[in-house]
Every structure is written in C-alpha cells, then in structure tokens.
C-alpha cells in the first residue's frame, strides 16, 4: 500500500498543481477556458510537445541537447526563404524538416561518434546553425508569398474543429510512444542512458543510438519551428529562441512525475508549462513574468523528483550521487 | 619513456592558443591593412577584452571543475538592470554597484544550493536560474532599456573612462584581477581542489576534501564576476541598463573559456588561457566588424573555435584514461 502510494503521489501532486493553475487563471480571466482560448492553447501546446518529445529521446540516453532550439531557427527561416522564392509549401516544409534532421545528425555525429562532450559541443553547433540562419535575409523578416502560398494552413487549418498541429502532435506522440517505450528499438535508448557499458555488452549499438537520438531531436524541433513560422506568418530567424526553457521544463516535469523521461510525462509537462504561459498572456501580463514562474516550476519539479523518488534515479542524478 | 613523449607533445600544444592569437592578428592585418593596427583600435580591442575577461573569470573555474554554468549572461543583464535602477533612484554609485554584486552572489548561492545540496544537474539548474534572472531583469523596467540619467558626472563613470599609461583602465583592472586569480589557482588549496574535482570527484570527497564548499565557491564566484562584468559593461559600453545584454555573452563566454583550455594547463580551463582567449575573441570581433562581415560569419567562426577548444580538451582527457579500460564503442 505504501509502495502504491509513493508511486502515485507524484501523479496526484501534478494533477493538483495543474488544477490549481487552471482554476487560478479561470478565476482571474473568465475567458481562460473559452473554446477560442482552448484552441489557441492547443496550437501552442502542440509545438512545445513536439519539440520536447524530441528532447526526451536525448535526455533518455543521458545526454543534453542545447542545439535544437537554435538549429530549428535555421529550419524555420529556410522554409520561409524557399516559400518566398515561389516554392510550393510542401517541398519547402520537407526541406525544413530535412535541414532539422541534418543539424541533428551533425550534433549526433559530434557527440556519438567523435565523443565530444554533449553540452558544449551542441552549444557550438547550435550557434553555427543559428548564425547560418542569418544568411537568408540577414535577420530581416521574410514575408513574400506567405499569404499566397497559404502557409498558414500548417498551423490554422481546422480539421473537425481542431487545428492541424494538434494532429501532428498526436501522430508524433503515438509514434514516439511506441518507438521509445514499446519496442526493442526504444529499450536501447534507456539502456544507453542507464549504463553505456552494460548496453554495449548486451548488444546495443551505443554510438548509433546516440546519433539517432540527436537526429530525432533535431527533426522534431524543426517541425515545431515550421509550425511556429506558419503561425506567425513570416520567416523570423529568432523563431525558436524561446523553446529551450519550456522543453527542458516539460521533460523534467515528466521525469518527476513518471520517474524517467517518457512521452506521456513530457506531454503533461508541456501542457502545464503552456497553461501557465497562456494564462499569463490572457490576463495581459508580459511573457517574462511567466518565464519567472516557469523557472521556479522547473526547480520545483526537480526538487519533487529528488524528494519523492529516492530509488530508481536517472543516470544524471546517479552519476552525481558520489558528491557531497 | 612514454611519459616524456606525452609531455614533449604537450609542451608544444600549450603554445597553440598564442599561435591562434598571432594568426588572428596577422590575418586581420593582411585583410584590413593599417586600420587594424591604429593605436585607437588596439586600445579598443584591449578594452573589450578586459570587459569580457572580467565577466568570464569565475566561469573558468566552474568549467575547470567539470561543471556547467549557463546562467552567467542573464546574471550580468540582471545586475546591469539593478545597477541602473539604483543609480536612477539617486543611490550612491558605489552602493549601487555593491548591491548589484550582491544580486550576483545571490544567484550564485541559489545555483550552488540546488547543485550542491540537492544534487541537481548543473546545466538544468543554471538554465532555470538564468531564466529567473532574465525574467527579473525584464520585470525591473518592463523589459525595456533603462538609460541612466546623469551618469556622465558620476565619479565611478569617470574612473572607468580613464587610462593608465595609455591603456584603458578596464584592461588594467582585468590584468590585476587575473593576476590575483592566477595566484589563487596555482598557490591555494582551492585552486588545486577545483581541478581535482574534475579528475575524480569521489576520490576527492573520500580524501576528506569538503568538495561541496569548493563547488559552492566556484558557482558563487562565477555569478559574482558575471554581475561585475555586467556593471563594467554598463559603465564602459552601454551607459544604460540592458535587460537582454546577455544574448551575445553566451557563445562568446564559452568560446573564450574553452579556447583558454588550450593554454598553460592543457585540456583544463584556466585563468591565463581565458585571458588570452578573451584577447583572441576581441581581436576577431574587431577585425570582422572592420571587414563589415555579417552576424553569420562571426557566429560560425566562434562556433568552430569553440569546437576546436572542446576537441583539444577531450583529446587530452582521453589520454588520461588507459587504453585497456576502454570499450570498442568509446
């Protein structure tokens, strides 16, 4: 019984926290739970979820990726540039996603094959990608052809009253869930994250798994950036710069609720982060205040995972257990 | 004699960063011609190098202890906003500077509390604290630049505008701080423990070193110097509080520190290397500006330099591990 409780406690705590956030904003702003705001929230939650699920793969292998939020800027502005050249949106979108996969594989190659330290290397690669994003328009907004090409369909087209990105998000979630948690392929990620040596000795191709995690992260981040670009209606090279914090927060909230990086946890975390962000926007409080709150929520989430989950620590925490 | 062969190779590598510095100067003297060597421009390079060097002094030891601090850019912006706000509130400039430094120390304490006491991963912790610091910097003046009234008449401002023997005072201060830091790094126990922590944390702890205190000191110093750097930037460059001053420091700071790991103590971030790294980066920035190259070129070159520094660090650390204990995938 005690065991059961300690397993469920984080879930209950999360539900209470989420409920508290929703009720607070509903009290402050009666339109918070209106259908228009819910559709709005679904649109913005979908991009956070898509990018954060990519990050989940990298956290699952016990690494960090600081490049995704910068390399996806390159992808967004690449798509905008191609559209402004008169391309049909579909090949432009495919090019953007391919660029995301390419940047992901560069990070993966550096970390997985060359064995460079993950954090600093991805900062460098991300910065290079972000810098190259300035080549298309030197940082200016790209808006030619955007309305004619109907790019906004990517973010606003309603299918059965629900915007298209939500379907993309659902597809990404289902695919990643089966890939990461229901297949042998996915076990490899957790195995590498737990102990690389043991994973190697039990036949996992460690290096390939690391590269794959980074490719998935880069690809999904680029999808998120493309949707965000479509929503904004012009190519902006800084499109993804605000993704870093929500994505890490989402993954870590998921980890504190389900004790390991997982798809459902990440999605719940992203939901909480987005609820806070849209809530503050709906009562006309600028984004930096919600950043402040999100920062504290991230710290709270990790604290919870440290206090409630003593056993079954993730690799990062286990590695540091020797420290006093 | 395997040992001597390795050390023989290391001695040559230790001058790599000075070569890079020379190379940068040579390259830009070819590309820009006389203008690059004007005394005015050289002094500007030294001034910029001094400011950024002060900002990343503490970060050097955090990286040296194999930890991570991603919060220093936002701590600098937060300190700059606090400083500007207090100055506009007619506070004595020295008092305002002291308060801003205390803000930096506060963020350092928060980070080290979470990392040392609660054993958070330092990257995630500092992402959180940097978000908090950035948010506070924005909240203080609604997210806009806060220009300081009557700064020109303040004694502190005049002090930072002075020169010593023709050198900008920021550069002189930076040299003084780095000389002191060099003594701390080489001659005190704190300096030795920082590098010992990077090698084998458990062994250090079991040998009776209070490694938590060493880490706390490293994080607090990192935030303190970030705040110090933020104030220096207000006084020498911006003349106003800048809530988003930090965005350019992120890549620059890490590039400087990891380039620095190529000098003196090969493969380890150290203060002498960081100082040379700051000179390299400032010369590079100045030359690129002179050539009129865009943001992209600078970003790509800095990114490549950072990867180069990291590669040297990694190659060195790999050398420590005996070959036999490595798996095939490693």
XYZ file of C-alpha atoms in Angstrom:
654
model
C 0.000 0.000 0.000
C 2.778 2.371 0.956
C 4.622 1.490 -2.214
C 1.489 2.097 -4.237
C 1.040 5.497 -2.649
C 4.611 6.580 -3.220
C 4.252 5.555 -6.855
C 1.054 7.532 -7.352
C 1.891 10.555 -5.226
C 3.722 12.499 -7.976
C 0.815 11.952 -10.380
C -1.666 13.231 -7.799
C 0.577 16.191 -6.995
C 0.864 17.016 -10.671
C -2.897 16.829 -11.161
C -3.439 19.114 -8.176
C -0.849 21.591 -9.437
C -2.372 21.629 -12.912
C -5.852 22.052 -11.487
C -4.648 24.892 -9.273
C -3.110 26.672 -12.254
C -6.248 26.287 -14.388
C -8.618 27.347 -11.599
C -6.477 30.370 -10.726
C -6.449 31.635 -14.281
C -10.122 30.844 -14.743
C -10.894 32.985 -11.707
C -8.678 35.829 -12.907
C -9.864 35.696 -16.503
C -13.278 34.117 -17.216
C -12.403 33.609 -20.893
C -9.490 31.340 -19.992
C -11.485 28.172 -20.615
C -13.444 29.580 -23.553
C -13.333 27.474 -26.698
C -11.327 30.127 -28.563
C -8.651 30.174 -25.890
C -8.579 26.380 -25.712
C -7.975 26.160 -29.474
C -5.290 28.810 -29.041
C -3.749 26.830 -26.210
C -3.841 23.623 -28.226
C -1.958 25.348 -31.011
C 0.805 26.499 -28.754
C 0.950 23.322 -26.692
C 1.411 21.266 -29.833
C 4.690 22.920 -30.818
C 6.094 22.651 -27.298
C 5.107 18.978 -27.098
C 6.626 18.157 -30.495
C 9.957 19.785 -29.681
C 10.026 18.478 -26.109
C 9.411 14.884 -27.209
C 12.490 15.143 -29.384
C 14.443 16.342 -26.355
C 13.031 13.395 -24.377
C 14.951 10.986 -26.609
C 18.213 12.829 -25.909
C 17.557 13.012 -22.151
C 16.682 9.291 -22.249
C 20.196 8.473 -23.456
C 21.573 10.551 -20.584
C 22.771 13.439 -22.712
C 21.634 17.026 -23.188
C 20.980 18.928 -26.377
C 21.384 22.702 -26.372
C 21.398 22.912 -30.163
C 17.816 22.078 -31.047
C 16.321 25.470 -30.221
C 18.946 27.241 -32.307
C 19.136 24.827 -35.248
C 15.345 24.869 -35.625
C 15.596 28.633 -36.216
C 17.639 27.811 -39.304
C 14.942 25.367 -40.480
C 12.116 27.849 -39.986
C 13.859 30.608 -41.902
C 14.931 28.146 -44.627
C 11.311 27.191 -45.223
C 10.268 30.854 -45.275
C 13.023 31.625 -47.760
C 12.014 28.786 -50.069
C 8.380 29.888 -49.930
C 9.423 33.451 -50.745
C 11.265 32.113 -53.801
C 7.934 30.806 -55.023
C 8.225 27.177 -53.974
C 5.137 25.191 -53.152
C 4.869 24.977 -49.328
C 5.017 21.180 -49.200
C 8.543 20.756 -50.623
C 9.603 23.797 -48.600
C 8.342 22.127 -45.437
C 10.096 18.891 -46.357
C 13.323 20.824 -46.903
C 12.950 22.442 -43.489
C 12.442 19.090 -41.806
C 15.397 17.621 -43.715
C 17.555 20.514 -42.533
C 16.492 19.756 -38.953
C 17.497 16.130 -39.379
C 20.807 17.247 -40.884
C 21.641 19.533 -37.953
C 20.596 16.777 -35.575
C 22.922 14.348 -37.286
C 25.792 16.836 -37.073
C 25.273 17.057 -33.294
C 24.809 13.294 -33.110
C 27.994 12.659 -35.066
C 29.992 15.011 -32.833
C 28.630 13.536 -29.604
C 28.103 9.916 -30.606
C 30.990 9.186 -32.943
C 33.624 11.798 -32.063
C 32.761 11.525 -28.330
C 32.902 15.258 -27.749
C 31.197 16.482 -24.554
C 27.491 16.884 -25.282
C 26.604 20.256 -23.741
C 29.366 22.488 -25.072
C 29.515 20.817 -28.467
C 25.808 21.244 -29.045
C 26.039 24.883 -27.944
C 28.695 25.393 -30.623
C 26.802 23.542 -33.346
C 23.551 25.270 -32.481
C 25.243 28.664 -32.611
C 26.678 27.866 -36.026
C 23.233 26.847 -37.259
C 21.678 29.989 -35.807
C 24.375 32.123 -37.433
C 23.800 30.472 -40.794
C 20.116 31.290 -40.443
C 21.111 34.943 -40.913
C 22.421 34.183 -44.416
C 18.931 34.021 -45.917
C 17.807 37.548 -45.104
C 20.421 38.936 -42.686
C 17.931 38.612 -39.867
C 15.096 40.532 -41.518
C 11.591 39.056 -41.601
C 10.754 37.124 -44.766
C 7.132 37.636 -45.714
C 6.929 37.475 -49.501
C 4.490 34.892 -50.863
C 3.409 33.751 -47.412
C -0.279 34.578 -47.824
C -0.443 33.457 -51.457
C 1.182 30.117 -50.660
C -1.335 29.503 -47.852
C 1.468 28.536 -45.489
C -0.720 29.416 -42.544
C -2.740 26.262 -43.260
C 0.043 24.385 -41.483
C -0.926 25.986 -38.208
C -4.521 27.145 -38.643
C -6.262 24.671 -40.933
C -9.119 23.190 -38.941
C -9.992 19.526 -39.297
C -13.178 18.718 -37.377
C -12.753 21.989 -35.491
C -9.282 21.098 -34.281
C -6.213 22.796 -35.745
C -3.812 20.750 -37.844
C -0.794 20.981 -35.467
C -2.749 19.045 -32.867
C -2.972 16.110 -35.291
C 0.739 16.380 -35.962
C 1.336 16.404 -32.227
C -0.875 13.355 -31.729
C 0.911 11.484 -34.504
C 4.314 12.366 -33.068
C 3.187 11.301 -29.604
C 1.802 7.947 -30.691
C 4.805 7.160 -32.882
C 7.307 8.169 -30.220
C 5.420 6.293 -27.547
C 5.645 3.047 -29.484
C 9.175 3.764 -30.611
C 10.549 4.700 -27.206
C 8.526 2.667 -24.752
C 7.019 -0.261 -26.589
C 9.799 -1.501 -28.841
C 13.246 -3.040 -28.635
C 14.455 -0.009 -30.501
C 13.346 2.187 -27.621
C 14.801 -0.012 -24.898
C 18.191 0.767 -26.419
C 17.743 4.464 -25.564
C 17.011 3.764 -21.896
C 19.782 1.163 -21.784
C 22.334 3.645 -23.080
C 21.026 6.218 -20.626
C 21.347 3.845 -17.666
C 24.791 2.342 -18.274
C 26.536 2.599 -21.573
C 28.934 -0.222 -20.894
C 26.180 -2.665 -19.974
C 24.192 -1.601 -23.026
C 27.197 -2.205 -25.227
C 27.859 -5.605 -23.697
C 24.255 -6.647 -24.237
C 24.486 -5.907 -27.908
C 23.197 -2.372 -28.266
C 24.903 -0.268 -30.893
C 25.635 2.587 -28.498
C 27.017 5.095 -30.964
C 24.190 4.618 -33.437
C 21.621 5.047 -30.671
C 23.209 8.343 -29.604
C 23.266 9.646 -33.179
C 19.637 8.595 -33.681
C 18.507 10.391 -30.525
C 20.042 13.641 -31.738
C 18.586 13.205 -35.231
C 15.104 12.683 -33.758
C 15.551 15.724 -31.518
C 16.691 17.946 -34.395
C 13.922 16.738 -36.697
C 11.096 17.229 -34.225
C 12.407 20.644 -33.201
C 12.384 21.675 -36.858
C 8.770 20.505 -37.204
C 7.874 22.689 -34.220
C 9.736 25.645 -35.728
C 7.951 25.243 -39.079
C 4.552 25.248 -37.399
C 5.517 28.303 -35.377
C 6.740 30.071 -38.510
C 3.476 29.270 -40.264
C 1.532 30.634 -37.295
C 3.493 33.875 -37.212
C 3.014 34.354 -40.934
C 6.575 35.384 -41.723
C 10.061 33.930 -41.523
C 11.797 35.070 -38.350
C 15.262 33.806 -37.565
C 14.593 34.015 -33.822
C 11.528 31.808 -34.055
C 12.806 29.022 -31.802
C 14.771 31.033 -29.291
C 12.067 30.673 -26.638
C 11.846 26.885 -26.948
C 14.775 25.956 -24.712
C 13.203 26.601 -21.341
C 9.700 25.161 -21.923
C 11.132 21.997 -23.472
C 13.569 21.290 -20.653
C 10.880 22.110 -18.105
C 8.405 19.784 -19.821
C 10.857 16.877 -19.897
C 11.869 17.376 -16.278
C 8.285 17.670 -15.069
C 7.635 14.406 -16.893
C 10.641 12.867 -15.205
C 9.489 13.938 -11.779
C 6.008 12.514 -12.369
C 6.912 9.224 -14.057
C 10.449 8.779 -12.701
C 12.031 8.623 -16.137
C 11.951 10.620 -19.360
C 8.856 9.415 -21.181
C 6.469 10.624 -23.855
C 3.330 10.972 -21.734
C 5.195 12.736 -18.942
C 6.766 15.187 -21.345
C 3.381 15.926 -22.901
C 1.856 16.563 -19.474
C 4.770 18.796 -18.571
C 4.367 20.759 -21.776
C 0.659 21.121 -21.042
C 1.393 22.624 -17.618
C 4.034 24.994 -18.999
C 1.728 26.148 -21.790
C -1.191 26.602 -19.417
C 0.971 28.897 -17.290
C 2.252 30.829 -20.303
C -1.143 31.319 -21.985
C -2.717 32.062 -18.635
C -0.365 34.961 -18.028
C -0.885 36.201 -21.580
C -4.669 36.062 -21.158
C -4.516 38.375 -18.134
C -2.189 40.712 -20.071
C 0.940 40.022 -18.090
C 4.041 40.015 -20.296
C 5.865 36.788 -21.156
C 8.835 37.415 -18.884
C 6.690 37.061 -15.797
C 5.553 33.646 -16.954
C 9.233 32.839 -17.589
C 9.896 33.627 -13.947
C 7.123 31.264 -12.867
C 8.268 28.547 -15.274
C 11.799 28.798 -13.882
C 10.508 28.155 -10.382
C 8.238 25.352 -11.636
C 11.282 23.664 -13.192
C 13.190 23.874 -9.915
C 10.129 22.623 -8.043
C 9.720 19.705 -10.455
C 13.296 18.556 -9.981
C 13.053 19.016 -6.214
C 9.927 16.844 -6.199
C 11.646 14.156 -8.218
C 14.579 14.205 -5.800
C 12.446 14.122 -2.667
C 9.728 11.674 -3.707
C 11.767 9.432 -5.952
C 14.745 8.287 -3.970
C 15.022 4.913 -5.641
C 15.294 4.485 -9.410
C 17.325 7.611 -10.022
C 18.006 8.622 -13.605
C 21.563 8.402 -14.864
C 22.453 12.052 -14.393
C 21.487 12.033 -10.745
C 23.065 8.651 -10.127
C 26.321 9.842 -11.590
C 26.423 12.688 -9.135
C 25.412 10.660 -6.116
C 29.062 10.441 -5.131
C 29.167 14.132 -4.424
C 28.652 15.681 -1.037
C 59.669 6.505 -21.853
C 56.083 7.070 -22.705
C 55.642 9.813 -20.136
C 58.246 12.134 -21.586
C 56.924 11.631 -25.054
C 53.492 12.775 -23.988
C 54.829 15.756 -22.071
C 57.033 16.673 -25.015
C 53.971 16.832 -27.191
C 52.031 18.768 -24.580
C 54.627 21.495 -24.335
C 54.215 22.211 -27.996
C 50.428 22.174 -27.742
C 50.490 24.652 -24.891
C 51.519 27.406 -27.253
C 48.693 26.651 -29.650
C 46.490 29.428 -28.319
C 49.235 32.042 -28.623
C 49.657 30.891 -32.215
C 45.932 31.381 -32.746
C 46.237 34.891 -31.305
C 49.156 35.687 -33.600
C 47.322 34.165 -36.534
C 44.237 36.297 -35.889
C 46.369 39.456 -35.741
C 48.321 38.501 -38.865
C 45.193 37.612 -40.795
C 43.417 40.843 -39.983
C 46.494 42.958 -40.609
C 46.537 41.462 -44.101
C 42.810 41.846 -44.632
C 42.188 45.211 -43.007
C 45.564 46.847 -43.583
C 46.746 49.760 -41.458
C 43.419 50.458 -39.817
C 43.623 47.349 -37.671
C 46.924 48.482 -36.159
C 45.863 52.006 -35.254
C 46.518 52.589 -31.547
C 42.896 53.603 -31.150
C 41.686 50.273 -32.485
C 44.193 48.237 -30.482
C 43.130 50.009 -27.298
C 39.500 49.311 -28.134
C 40.353 45.626 -28.532
C 42.059 45.648 -25.131
C 39.070 47.417 -23.589
C 36.627 44.858 -24.990
C 38.914 42.005 -23.977
C 39.180 43.378 -20.439
C 35.397 43.656 -20.027
C 34.572 40.182 -21.290
C 37.534 38.711 -19.401
C 36.177 40.062 -16.103
C 32.771 38.617 -16.965
C 34.022 35.058 -17.500
C 36.707 34.898 -14.808
C 34.521 32.893 -12.434
C 33.064 30.753 -15.209
C 36.577 29.479 -15.885
C 36.737 27.618 -12.592
C 33.221 26.226 -12.908
C 34.213 24.730 -16.257
C 37.571 23.755 -14.743
C 35.739 21.702 -12.121
C 33.845 19.991 -14.950
C 30.558 21.653 -14.078
C 28.366 23.930 -16.137
C 27.070 27.451 -15.663
C 24.666 28.660 -18.328
C 23.317 31.482 -16.167
C 26.179 33.979 -16.356
C 24.808 36.035 -19.310
C 21.445 36.594 -17.658
C 23.003 37.297 -14.278
C 25.051 40.018 -15.982
C 21.925 41.571 -17.510
C 20.086 41.358 -14.203
C 22.972 43.062 -12.389
C 23.089 45.778 -15.036
C 19.381 46.478 -14.569
C 19.653 46.575 -10.774
C 22.643 48.927 -11.077
C 20.826 51.242 -13.490
C 17.665 51.252 -11.416
C 19.520 52.105 -8.216
C 21.532 54.844 -9.930
C 18.339 56.420 -11.231
C 16.980 56.219 -7.693
C 19.795 58.564 -6.618
C 21.735 55.878 -4.799
C 25.450 56.376 -4.327
C 27.156 54.699 -7.313
C 29.463 52.589 -5.152
C 26.498 51.434 -3.073
C 24.551 50.613 -6.233
C 27.481 48.613 -7.591
C 27.752 46.768 -4.293
C 24.049 45.914 -4.352
C 24.298 44.618 -7.928
C 27.255 42.449 -6.971
C 25.170 41.107 -4.092
C 22.440 40.202 -6.596
C 25.070 38.201 -8.474
C 26.183 36.476 -5.291
C 22.535 35.695 -4.574
C 22.104 33.883 -7.877
C 25.350 32.029 -7.250
C 24.061 30.930 -3.861
C 20.774 29.741 -5.353
C 22.590 27.712 -8.026
C 25.037 26.175 -5.595
C 22.295 25.405 -3.096
C 20.466 23.393 -5.732
C 23.545 21.780 -7.267
C 25.477 21.014 -4.098
C 22.755 20.474 -1.513
C 20.037 18.931 -3.657
C 22.355 17.423 -6.264
C 20.670 18.905 -9.302
C 22.368 18.603 -12.640
C 24.225 21.898 -13.010
C 23.123 22.508 -16.619
C 19.408 22.226 -15.824
C 19.803 24.255 -12.645
C 21.555 27.090 -14.394
C 19.038 27.048 -17.251
C 16.374 27.558 -14.565
C 18.307 30.255 -12.688
C 19.190 32.029 -15.922
C 15.509 32.126 -16.850
C 14.694 33.563 -13.438
C 17.499 36.137 -13.685
C 16.415 37.124 -17.204
C 12.796 37.435 -16.076
C 13.751 39.659 -13.151
C 15.934 41.800 -15.424
C 12.895 42.317 -17.664
C 10.413 42.883 -14.854
C 12.534 45.645 -13.277
C 11.819 48.087 -16.104
C 9.065 46.395 -18.143
C 11.515 44.773 -20.498
C 12.957 47.931 -21.987
C 16.362 49.579 -21.866
C 16.814 51.815 -18.839
C 19.044 54.774 -19.632
C 20.859 56.252 -16.661
C 20.385 59.960 -16.062
C 23.432 61.992 -15.125
C 25.837 59.098 -15.455
C 28.464 61.325 -17.072
C 29.032 63.246 -13.852
C 29.381 60.190 -11.594
C 32.877 59.617 -10.211
C 32.661 55.891 -10.912
C 31.876 56.543 -14.571
C 34.794 58.947 -14.908
C 37.049 56.387 -13.269
C 36.162 53.783 -15.918
C 36.809 56.295 -18.676
C 40.405 56.855 -17.579
C 43.553 55.342 -18.963
C 46.734 54.170 -17.246
C 49.876 54.719 -19.323
C 47.617 54.835 -22.343
C 45.896 51.558 -21.546
C 42.149 51.577 -20.826
C 41.523 51.131 -17.125
C 39.197 48.165 -17.697
C 42.113 46.268 -19.178
C 44.337 47.199 -16.232
C 41.680 46.084 -13.748
C 41.266 42.830 -15.641
C 45.025 42.207 -15.540
C 45.045 42.863 -11.790
C 42.091 40.509 -11.184
C 43.609 37.821 -13.386
C 46.977 38.083 -11.648
C 45.247 37.594 -8.300
C 43.162 34.764 -9.736
C 46.297 33.133 -11.119
C 47.824 33.118 -7.629
C 44.614 31.651 -6.197
C 44.545 28.992 -8.890
C 48.177 27.959 -8.584
C 49.069 28.621 -4.957
C 45.986 27.917 -2.851
C 44.234 24.725 -1.932
C 41.027 25.979 -3.517
C 42.738 26.082 -6.896
C 44.062 22.557 -6.552
C 40.736 21.179 -5.384
C 38.897 22.705 -8.342
C 40.974 20.682 -10.766
C 40.975 17.633 -8.516
C 37.153 17.678 -8.630
C 37.260 17.451 -12.401
C 39.509 14.396 -12.295
C 37.758 12.196 -9.772
C 35.063 13.628 -7.580
C 34.562 10.609 -5.392
C 38.258 10.237 -4.647
C 38.488 13.899 -3.691
C 35.494 13.625 -1.369
C 36.776 10.451 0.229
C 40.150 12.080 0.789
C 38.352 14.419 3.164
C 38.007 17.496 0.992
C 34.770 19.382 1.529
C 34.046 19.315 -2.174
C 30.639 20.933 -1.675
C 32.295 24.081 -0.369
C 34.699 24.186 -3.299
C 31.826 23.872 -5.757
C 29.783 26.488 -3.900
C 32.713 28.884 -4.070
C 33.112 28.227 -7.793
C 29.435 28.902 -8.567
C 29.264 31.986 -6.357
C 32.439 33.392 -7.933
C 31.024 32.723 -11.404
C 27.859 34.709 -10.673
C 29.800 37.399 -8.809
C 32.084 38.066 -11.755
C 29.158 37.872 -14.153
C 27.500 40.667 -12.166
C 30.801 42.565 -12.023
C 31.104 42.223 -15.808
C 27.537 43.433 -16.231
C 28.348 46.609 -14.274
C 31.547 47.118 -16.276
C 29.560 46.873 -19.499
C 27.086 49.466 -18.230
C 29.901 51.846 -17.336
C 32.032 51.358 -20.435
C 29.737 50.425 -23.309
C 26.009 50.831 -22.853
C 25.610 53.673 -20.309
C 22.225 52.116 -19.575
C 20.668 49.032 -18.039
C 20.200 46.330 -20.663
C 17.663 43.579 -19.905
C 18.847 41.464 -22.847
C 22.522 42.304 -22.735
C 23.410 38.661 -22.179
C 22.449 37.167 -25.527
C 25.867 37.715 -27.084
C 27.790 36.614 -23.992
C 26.564 33.039 -24.143
C 28.580 31.835 -27.127
C 31.433 34.312 -26.570
C 31.906 33.271 -22.941
C 32.082 29.574 -23.632
C 34.305 30.086 -26.658
C 36.759 32.123 -24.585
C 36.877 29.638 -21.725
C 37.284 26.593 -23.955
C 39.868 28.290 -26.126
C 41.622 29.044 -22.853
C 41.794 25.350 -22.097
C 44.343 25.153 -24.899
C 46.916 27.193 -22.974
C 49.013 26.683 -19.819
C 47.129 23.689 -18.390
C 46.295 21.777 -21.491
C 42.774 20.439 -21.548
C 41.701 22.360 -18.444
C 40.010 25.728 -18.297
C 42.390 28.101 -16.520
C 42.624 31.841 -15.965
C 45.699 32.516 -18.106
C 44.148 30.733 -21.057
C 40.850 32.537 -20.535
C 42.625 35.884 -20.640
C 44.372 35.037 -23.909
C 41.087 33.651 -25.202
C 39.412 36.975 -24.451
C 42.124 38.775 -26.451
C 41.651 36.373 -29.386
C 37.904 36.845 -29.429
C 38.030 40.624 -29.099
C 40.610 40.899 -31.891
C 38.424 38.637 -34.007
C 35.283 40.656 -33.331
C 37.061 43.936 -34.063
C 38.564 42.622 -37.298
C 35.291 41.155 -38.501
C 33.473 44.403 -37.771
C 36.131 46.281 -39.703
C 35.645 43.995 -42.664
C 31.915 44.603 -42.441
C 31.090 40.913 -42.263
C 27.675 39.903 -41.052
C 26.432 38.167 -37.946
C 26.586 34.757 -39.619
C 30.341 34.793 -40.287
C 31.195 35.769 -36.720
C 28.855 33.177 -35.276
C 30.258 30.398 -37.467
C 33.882 31.279 -36.707
C 33.208 31.456 -32.959
C 31.328 28.170 -33.084
C 34.194 26.488 -34.909
C 36.718 27.911 -32.415
C 34.579 26.561 -29.564
C 34.507 23.096 -31.142
C 38.282 23.302 -31.614
C 38.771 24.125 -27.912
C 36.422 21.328 -26.858
C 38.200 18.868 -29.139
C 41.555 19.656 -27.519
C 40.066 19.282 -24.032
C 38.514 15.952 -24.973
C 41.627 14.642 -26.659
C 43.614 15.450 -23.541
C 41.111 13.860 -21.143
C 41.025 10.736 -23.275
C 44.768 10.461 -22.940
C 44.462 10.142 -19.161
C 42.284 7.028 -19.433
C 44.439 3.963 -20.061
C 43.706 2.257 -23.379
C 42.960 -1.134 -21.860
C 39.955 0.079 -19.890
C 38.149 1.379 -22.953
C 35.384 -0.423 -24.762
C 35.312 -0.603 -28.501
C 32.486 1.923 -28.790
C 34.304 4.546 -26.709
